[in-house]
Amino acid sequence: MKTKNMSDKSKDEIYDEFYNVVNMTPSELEDWLDTEKSKSVGKDSGDGESIGHKSGRKIIKIKNKKKDELTAANYNHMNEVIGYVHRHSAQKPSSDIKESDWRYSLKNWGHDPCKEMDC
């Protein structure tokens, strides 16, 4: 499944899909981002914090806004999150995922695959 570019999707489509793929609450995500496991995964953004970890902090801010308060930058990030979760989910390892870097990376992006499958 090809992820549509933001220009191909309406804001409503992005909003709905974002809230579908981001299955962690702001408080769950905030608690997760404080863990060493969260900080141990992902590509460094250049300042010692991973891209996914920064994304998680943005997701918390987005989820704490009302829909009519969302900016174009918020929608762009929401679309980026959708694409990442779809791409990364497709790379599910065949081994146990409960304590995997794969799961930890997805959780940094607000998606806990163990909420959808037995872990």
GROMACS .gro file of C-alpha atoms in nm:
model
  119
    1MET     CA    1   0.000   0.000   0.000
    2LYS     CA    2   0.149   0.331  -0.106
    3THR     CA    3   0.117   0.615   0.143
    4LYS     CA    4  -0.037   0.921  -0.016
    5ASN     CA    5   0.145   1.253  -0.002
    6MET     CA    6  -0.017   1.523   0.205
    7SER     CA    7  -0.130   1.695  -0.115
    8ASP     CA    8  -0.317   1.375  -0.210
    9LYS     CA    9  -0.508   1.355   0.119
   10SER     CA   10  -0.754   1.585   0.284
   11LYS     CA   11  -0.689   1.709   0.636
   12ASP     CA   12  -0.980   1.493   0.751
   13GLU     CA   13  -0.820   1.183   0.597
   14ILE     CA   14  -0.486   1.261   0.762
   15TYR     CA   15  -0.653   1.332   1.096
   16ASP     CA   16  -0.854   1.008   1.090
   17GLU     CA   17  -0.562   0.792   0.980
   18PHE     CA   18  -0.327   0.953   1.235
   19TYR     CA   19  -0.569   0.875   1.517
   20ASN     CA   20  -0.602   0.522   1.380
   21VAL     CA   21  -0.227   0.446   1.372
   22VAL     CA   22  -0.129   0.636   1.688
   23ASN     CA   23  -0.276   0.400   1.946
   24MET     CA   24  -0.097   0.537   2.252
   25THR     CA   25  -0.244   0.812   2.469
   26PRO     CA   26  -0.039   1.125   2.536
   27SER     CA   27   0.029   1.006   2.892
   28GLU     CA   28   0.133   0.656   2.777
   29LEU     CA   29   0.364   0.811   2.520
   30GLU     CA   30   0.507   1.060   2.768
   31ASP     CA   31   0.580   0.780   3.018
   32TRP     CA   32   0.737   0.570   2.741
   33LEU     CA   33   0.960   0.854   2.617
   34ASP     CA   34   1.106   0.885   2.969
   35THR     CA   35   1.242   0.528   2.959
   36GLU     CA   36   1.593   0.420   2.869
   37LYS     CA   37   1.445   0.171   2.619
   38SER     CA   38   1.283   0.459   2.432
   39LYS     CA   39   1.608   0.653   2.423
   40SER     CA   40   1.809   0.347   2.313
   41VAL     CA   41   1.659   0.315   1.964
   42GLY     CA   42   1.637   0.514   1.646
   43LYS     CA   43   1.857   0.721   1.421
   44ASP     CA   44   2.026   1.016   1.592
   45SER     CA   45   1.887   1.345   1.462
   46GLY     CA   46   2.227   1.510   1.508
   47ASP     CA   47   2.188   1.639   1.862
   48GLY     CA   48   2.188   1.313   2.058
   49GLU     CA   49   1.812   1.259   2.041
   50SER     CA   50   1.666   1.017   1.788
   51ILE     CA   51   1.430   1.130   1.515
   52GLY     CA   52   1.159   0.900   1.654
   53HIS     CA   53   1.199   1.032   2.007
   54LYS     CA   54   1.152   1.388   1.880
   55SER     CA   55   0.853   1.269   1.682
   56GLY     CA   56   0.699   1.127   1.998
   57ARG     CA   57   0.723   1.464   2.169
   58LYS     CA   58   0.555   1.630   1.869
   59ILE     CA   59   0.280   1.365   1.874
   60ILE     CA   60   0.202   1.446   2.239
   61LYS     CA   61   0.163   1.815   2.150
   62ILE     CA   62  -0.059   1.729   1.851
   63LYS     CA   63  -0.281   1.494   2.051
   64ASN     CA   64  -0.323   1.760   2.320
   65LYS     CA   65  -0.464   2.008   2.066
   66LYS     CA   66  -0.820   2.042   1.947
   67LYS     CA   67  -0.869   1.962   1.577
   68ASP     CA   68  -0.931   2.327   1.486
   69GLU     CA   69  -0.600   2.427   1.653
   70LEU     CA   70  -0.387   2.205   1.427
   71THR     CA   71  -0.147   2.383   1.194
   72ALA     CA   72  -0.016   2.287   0.850
   73ALA     CA   73   0.309   2.179   1.022
   74ASN     CA   74   0.105   1.954   1.253
   75TYR     CA   75  -0.068   1.793   0.954
   76ASN     CA   76   0.267   1.744   0.781
   77HIS     CA   77   0.403   1.568   1.088
   78MET     CA   78   0.087   1.361   1.126
   79ASN     CA   79   0.130   1.244   0.766
   80GLU     CA   80   0.497   1.163   0.835
   81VAL     CA   81   0.391   0.953   1.137
   82ILE     CA   82   0.136   0.765   0.926
   83GLY     CA   83   0.401   0.683   0.665
   84TYR     CA   84   0.658   0.573   0.922
   85VAL     CA   85   0.417   0.347   1.110
   86HIS     CA   86   0.301   0.181   0.785
   87ARG     CA   87   0.658   0.133   0.655
   88HIS     CA   88   0.802   0.012   0.985
   89SER     CA   89   0.506  -0.217   1.061
   90ALA     CA   90   0.570  -0.396   0.732
   91GLN     CA   91   0.919  -0.485   0.857
   92LYS     CA   92   0.794  -0.691   1.154
   93PRO     CA   93   1.062  -0.936   1.266
   94SER     CA   94   0.981  -1.306   1.285
   95SER     CA   95   1.120  -1.324   1.640
   96ASP     CA   96   0.943  -1.223   1.961
   97ILE     CA   97   0.860  -0.852   1.938
   98LYS     CA   98   0.777  -0.769   2.301
   99GLU     CA   99   1.131  -0.657   2.391
  100SER     CA  100   1.247  -0.568   2.040
  101ASP     CA  101   1.402  -0.251   1.901
  102TRP     CA  102   1.137  -0.277   1.627
  103ARG     CA  103   0.858  -0.234   1.883
  104TYR     CA  104   1.047   0.034   2.073
  105SER     CA  105   1.091   0.238   1.754
  106LEU     CA  106   0.722   0.214   1.673
  107LYS     CA  107   0.632   0.317   2.027
  108ASN     CA  108   0.848   0.629   1.988
  109TRP     CA  109   0.619   0.713   1.695
  110GLY     CA  110   0.308   0.657   1.909
  111HIS     CA  111   0.219   0.307   1.788
  112ASP     CA  112   0.240   0.005   2.018
  113PRO     CA  113   0.199  -0.309   1.805
  114CYS     CA  114   0.134  -0.514   2.122
  115LYS     CA  115  -0.203  -0.339   2.153
  116GLU     CA  116  -0.306  -0.514   1.829
  117MET     CA  117  -0.142  -0.856   1.869
  118ASP     CA  118  -0.040  -1.091   2.144
  119CYS     CA  119   0.301  -1.008   2.284
   0.00000   0.00000   0.00000
